[in-house]
């Protein structure tokens, strides 16, 4: 988790993430939401300066979206999603993502293992007399990823800056997360086809944490039993897409 070391205490982990989310929410509120709100107030029409297609007034539309950098996600994931508008107010969106990086303190992703994230969203778009593209709905998520823990080594004690992380015989872990969130978002359409999708909200996550290997254990000793926790967490994401 970027900016937070992987703590043993789940409670500490929650507060660490909460602080990270608060910083990101403040950045979004101050710099991004005002500009999106202005774009979202354009009235649909036929002129070149007006938005013609918006998800909440165009049933049967397909929107392909991605977030290559995932600037607001806790996990570094390349996401690909497909939103389909059922009616002018209701849509569904499945999403899948490949976790390409996970580095926090002593921990980093195991790239040779399968590390991925899935989400499924239901959206209700508010009638356009409020804002175009404003929506609310639940998000269901699942993530499975493997990571390892290294140790700091300094072969030259006289040079403190020569400390390196050693992963030659690391601790190995696997975590599975099941989450449910309620989000509020805004998705204006620009030039008829391009969308910017920003949403955020809060919910809870069930976390199943497994120690696969501990190099400090003596021969024959069993690894610690899996831990299970339910923690409150936030979600914040930014996607770019194209309307077909």
GROMACS .gro file of C-alpha atoms in nm:
model
  244
    1UNK     CA    1   0.000   0.000   0.000
    2UNK     CA    2   0.164   0.309  -0.124
    3UNK     CA    3   0.284   0.538   0.151
    4UNK     CA    4   0.208   0.288   0.429
    5UNK     CA    5   0.422   0.004   0.551
    6UNK     CA    6   0.237  -0.326   0.583
    7UNK     CA    7   0.173  -0.328   0.959
    8UNK     CA    8   0.109  -0.633   1.170
    9UNK     CA    9  -0.184  -0.461   1.338
   10UNK     CA   10  -0.492  -0.438   1.119
   11UNK     CA   11  -0.616  -0.143   1.326
   12UNK     CA   12  -0.294   0.048   1.255
   13UNK     CA   13  -0.325  -0.045   0.889
   14UNK     CA   14  -0.677   0.100   0.879
   15UNK     CA   15  -0.574   0.434   1.028
   16UNK     CA   16  -0.273   0.452   0.799
   17UNK     CA   17  -0.494   0.401   0.494
   18UNK     CA   18  -0.755   0.642   0.625
   19UNK     CA   19  -0.497   0.920   0.644
   20UNK     CA   20  -0.388   0.842   0.290
   21UNK     CA   21  -0.745   0.851   0.162
   22UNK     CA   22  -0.817   1.181   0.338
   23UNK     CA   23  -0.521   1.345   0.163
   24UNK     CA   24  -0.640   1.216  -0.174
   25UNK     CA   25  -1.000   1.326  -0.114
   26UNK     CA   26  -0.881   1.678  -0.028
   27UNK     CA   27  -0.674   1.695  -0.348
   28UNK     CA   28  -0.974   1.586  -0.556
   29UNK     CA   29  -1.215   1.827  -0.387
   30UNK     CA   30  -0.983   2.125  -0.431
   31UNK     CA   31  -0.843   2.070  -0.780
   32UNK     CA   32  -1.050   1.820  -0.979
   33UNK     CA   33  -1.416   1.825  -0.879
   34UNK     CA   34  -1.477   2.196  -0.952
   35UNK     CA   35  -1.364   2.160  -1.314
   36UNK     CA   36  -1.564   1.841  -1.364
   37UNK     CA   37  -1.873   2.005  -1.218
   38UNK     CA   38  -1.847   2.286  -1.472
   39UNK     CA   39  -1.821   2.038  -1.759
   40UNK     CA   40  -2.111   1.835  -1.622
   41UNK     CA   41  -2.351   2.131  -1.634
   42UNK     CA   42  -2.350   2.154  -2.015
   43UNK     CA   43  -2.699   2.093  -2.154
   44UNK     CA   44  -2.732   1.815  -2.414
   45UNK     CA   45  -2.803   1.950  -2.760
   46UNK     CA   46  -2.696   1.935  -3.122
   47UNK     CA   47  -2.443   2.220  -3.133
   48UNK     CA   48  -2.070   2.154  -3.150
   49UNK     CA   49  -2.025   2.318  -2.812
   50UNK     CA   50  -2.277   2.092  -2.639
   51UNK     CA   51  -2.266   1.738  -2.507
   52UNK     CA   52  -2.483   1.516  -2.723
   53UNK     CA   53  -2.438   1.176  -2.561
   54UNK     CA   54  -2.445   1.126  -2.185
   55UNK     CA   55  -2.491   0.789  -2.016
   56UNK     CA   56  -2.796   0.896  -1.817
   57UNK     CA   57  -2.997   0.992  -2.127
   58UNK     CA   58  -2.878   0.726  -2.372
   59UNK     CA   59  -2.995   0.369  -2.301
   60UNK     CA   60  -2.807   0.089  -2.472
   61UNK     CA   61  -2.470   0.266  -2.479
   62UNK     CA   62  -2.138   0.088  -2.417
   63UNK     CA   63  -1.848   0.271  -2.251
   64UNK     CA   64  -1.499   0.119  -2.239
   65UNK     CA   65  -1.279   0.267  -1.968
   66UNK     CA   66  -0.932   0.227  -1.825
   67UNK     CA   67  -0.711   0.371  -1.554
   68UNK     CA   68  -0.356   0.294  -1.659
   69UNK     CA   69  -0.194   0.480  -1.372
   70UNK     CA   70  -0.461   0.433  -1.101
   71UNK     CA   71  -0.351   0.751  -0.922
   72UNK     CA   72  -0.607   0.716  -0.644
   73UNK     CA   73  -0.603   0.338  -0.593
   74UNK     CA   74  -0.423   0.192  -0.294
   75UNK     CA   75  -0.297  -0.094  -0.512
   76UNK     CA   76  -0.116  -0.017  -0.837
   77UNK     CA   77  -0.347  -0.180  -1.091
   78UNK     CA   78  -0.408  -0.148  -1.464
   79UNK     CA   79  -0.789  -0.155  -1.485
   80UNK     CA   80  -1.018  -0.224  -1.779
   81UNK     CA   81  -1.395  -0.184  -1.740
   82UNK     CA   82  -1.704  -0.192  -1.958
   83UNK     CA   83  -2.015   0.005  -1.863
   84UNK     CA   84  -2.349  -0.069  -2.026
   85UNK     CA   85  -2.648   0.162  -1.982
   86UNK     CA   86  -2.968  -0.039  -1.932
   87UNK     CA   87  -3.199   0.262  -1.908
   88UNK     CA   88  -3.141   0.636  -1.904
   89UNK     CA   89  -3.081   0.615  -1.527
   90UNK     CA   90  -2.944   0.265  -1.464
   91UNK     CA   91  -2.619   0.099  -1.573
   92UNK     CA   92  -2.388  -0.189  -1.480
   93UNK     CA   93  -2.008  -0.199  -1.494
   94UNK     CA   94  -1.783  -0.506  -1.455
   95UNK     CA   95  -1.412  -0.435  -1.417
   96UNK     CA   96  -1.092  -0.637  -1.401
   97UNK     CA   97  -0.740  -0.524  -1.324
   98UNK     CA   98  -0.387  -0.662  -1.322
   99UNK     CA   99  -0.174  -0.561  -1.026
  100UNK     CA  100   0.166  -0.470  -1.167
  101UNK     CA  101   0.327  -0.312  -0.863
  102UNK     CA  102   0.296  -0.327  -0.487
  103UNK     CA  103   0.582  -0.176  -0.293
  104UNK     CA  104   0.551  -0.038   0.057
  105UNK     CA  105   0.842  -0.036   0.295
  106UNK     CA  106   0.980  -0.390   0.313
  107UNK     CA  107   0.700  -0.535   0.099
  108UNK     CA  108   0.671  -0.574  -0.276
  109UNK     CA  109   0.459  -0.771  -0.521
  110UNK     CA  110   0.558  -1.118  -0.641
  111UNK     CA  111   0.535  -1.060  -1.018
  112UNK     CA  112   0.546  -1.428  -1.113
  113UNK     CA  113   0.219  -1.499  -0.929
  114UNK     CA  114  -0.136  -1.413  -1.035
  115UNK     CA  115  -0.223  -1.076  -0.881
  116UNK     CA  116  -0.551  -0.921  -0.987
  117UNK     CA  117  -0.856  -0.722  -0.883
  118UNK     CA  118  -1.220  -0.745  -0.988
  119UNK     CA  119  -1.508  -0.504  -0.934
  120UNK     CA  120  -1.874  -0.492  -1.023
  121UNK     CA  121  -2.075  -0.169  -1.000
  122UNK     CA  122  -2.441  -0.078  -1.018
  123UNK     CA  123  -2.512   0.286  -1.099
  124UNK     CA  124  -2.814   0.509  -1.074
  125UNK     CA  125  -2.772   0.835  -1.266
  126UNK     CA  126  -2.942   1.135  -1.110
  127UNK     CA  127  -3.193   1.313  -1.343
  128UNK     CA  128  -3.012   1.571  -1.554
  129UNK     CA  129  -3.185   1.872  -1.408
  130UNK     CA  130  -2.926   1.839  -1.127
  131UNK     CA  131  -2.599   1.748  -1.302
  132UNK     CA  132  -2.517   1.552  -1.614
  133UNK     CA  133  -2.333   1.232  -1.529
  134UNK     CA  134  -2.386   1.244  -1.151
  135UNK     CA  135  -2.449   0.897  -1.011
  136UNK     CA  136  -2.464   0.686  -0.694
  137UNK     CA  137  -2.448   0.312  -0.637
  138UNK     CA  138  -2.279   0.010  -0.477
  139UNK     CA  139  -1.942  -0.136  -0.576
  140UNK     CA  140  -1.851  -0.498  -0.504
  141UNK     CA  141  -1.481  -0.586  -0.518
  142UNK     CA  142  -1.246  -0.883  -0.494
  143UNK     CA  143  -0.866  -0.881  -0.497
  144UNK     CA  144  -0.608  -1.159  -0.476
  145UNK     CA  145  -0.239  -1.080  -0.459
  146UNK     CA  146   0.091  -1.227  -0.341
  147UNK     CA  147   0.374  -1.026  -0.193
  148UNK     CA  148   0.702  -1.074  -0.013
  149UNK     CA  149   0.893  -0.909   0.268
  150UNK     CA  150   1.265  -0.842   0.250
  151UNK     CA  151   1.520  -0.734   0.509
  152UNK     CA  152   1.750  -0.432   0.523
  153UNK     CA  153   2.119  -0.517   0.492
  154UNK     CA  154   2.424  -0.295   0.519
  155UNK     CA  155   2.752  -0.457   0.422
  156UNK     CA  156   2.937  -0.132   0.491
  157UNK     CA  157   2.836  -0.007   0.840
  158UNK     CA  158   3.054   0.300   0.801
  159UNK     CA  159   2.834   0.410   0.512
  160UNK     CA  160   2.470   0.428   0.632
  161UNK     CA  161   2.352   0.522   0.282
  162UNK     CA  162   2.467   0.184   0.148
  163UNK     CA  163   2.172  -0.001   0.306
  164UNK     CA  164   1.989  -0.224   0.056
  165UNK     CA  165   1.678  -0.442   0.062
  166UNK     CA  166   1.752  -0.812   0.032
  167UNK     CA  167   1.485  -1.046  -0.113
  168UNK     CA  168   1.706  -1.353  -0.154
  169UNK     CA  169   1.509  -1.546   0.110
  170UNK     CA  170   1.196  -1.340   0.178
  171UNK     CA  171   0.882  -1.390   0.382
  172UNK     CA  172   0.596  -1.476   0.144
  173UNK     CA  173   0.231  -1.382   0.190
  174UNK     CA  174  -0.100  -1.398   0.010
  175UNK     CA  175  -0.403  -1.178   0.072
  176UNK     CA  176  -0.761  -1.197  -0.053
  177UNK     CA  177  -0.995  -0.902  -0.006
  178UNK     CA  178  -1.374  -0.891  -0.046
  179UNK     CA  179  -1.523  -0.541  -0.033
  180UNK     CA  180  -1.859  -0.365  -0.053
  181UNK     CA  181  -1.874   0.015  -0.096
  182UNK     CA  182  -2.127   0.287  -0.159
  183UNK     CA  183  -1.988   0.549  -0.398
  184UNK     CA  184  -2.089   0.883  -0.545
  185UNK     CA  185  -1.940   0.982  -0.877
  186UNK     CA  186  -1.956   1.212  -1.173
  187UNK     CA  187  -1.897   1.116  -1.537
  188UNK     CA  188  -1.929   1.400  -1.788
  189UNK     CA  189  -1.905   1.327  -2.160
  190UNK     CA  190  -1.677   1.549  -2.368
  191UNK     CA  191  -1.704   1.587  -2.747
  192UNK     CA  192  -1.980   1.324  -2.763
  193UNK     CA  193  -1.760   1.023  -2.692
  194UNK     CA  194  -1.489   1.085  -2.432
  195UNK     CA  195  -1.564   1.042  -2.061
  196UNK     CA  196  -1.388   1.122  -1.735
  197UNK     CA  197  -1.520   0.904  -1.453
  198UNK     CA  198  -1.438   1.006  -1.097
  199UNK     CA  199  -1.596   0.844  -0.792
  200UNK     CA  200  -1.534   0.790  -0.424
  201UNK     CA  201  -1.704   0.641  -0.123
  202UNK     CA  202  -1.677   0.425   0.187
  203UNK     CA  203  -1.756   0.068   0.282
  204UNK     CA  204  -1.606  -0.240   0.443
  205UNK     CA  205  -1.356  -0.503   0.338
  206UNK     CA  206  -1.313  -0.863   0.452
  207UNK     CA  207  -0.943  -0.952   0.447
  208UNK     CA  208  -0.801  -1.305   0.448
  209UNK     CA  209  -0.426  -1.303   0.512
  210UNK     CA  210  -0.205  -1.612   0.468
  211UNK     CA  211   0.163  -1.657   0.551
  212UNK     CA  212   0.302  -1.893   0.286
  213UNK     CA  213   0.665  -1.897   0.400
  214UNK     CA  214   0.859  -1.768   0.701
  215UNK     CA  215   1.240  -1.804   0.673
  216UNK     CA  216   1.281  -1.757   1.049
  217UNK     CA  217   1.089  -2.073   1.138
  218UNK     CA  218   1.284  -2.378   1.243
  219UNK     CA  219   1.263  -2.698   1.040
  220UNK     CA  220   0.922  -2.859   1.080
  221UNK     CA  221   0.760  -2.558   1.244
  222UNK     CA  222   0.421  -2.457   1.109
  223UNK     CA  223   0.355  -2.115   0.963
  224UNK     CA  224   0.110  -1.890   1.151
  225UNK     CA  225  -0.258  -1.958   1.100
  226UNK     CA  226  -0.443  -1.736   0.849
  227UNK     CA  227  -0.593  -1.416   0.989
  228UNK     CA  228  -0.939  -1.285   0.904
  229UNK     CA  229  -1.054  -0.928   0.957
  230UNK     CA  230  -1.331  -0.692   0.855
  231UNK     CA  231  -1.221  -0.329   0.836
  232UNK     CA  232  -1.387  -0.006   0.717
  233UNK     CA  233  -1.213   0.139   0.412
  234UNK     CA  234  -1.256   0.407   0.149
  235UNK     CA  235  -1.242   0.384  -0.229
  236UNK     CA  236  -1.145   0.653  -0.478
  237UNK     CA  237  -1.084   0.600  -0.851
  238UNK     CA  238  -1.035   0.792  -1.174
  239UNK     CA  239  -1.103   0.641  -1.519
  240UNK     CA  240  -1.096   0.764  -1.877
  241UNK     CA  241  -1.315   0.612  -2.144
  242UNK     CA  242  -1.485   0.617  -2.481
  243UNK     CA  243  -1.858   0.594  -2.557
  244UNK     CA  244  -1.960   0.369  -2.848
   0.00000   0.00000   0.00000
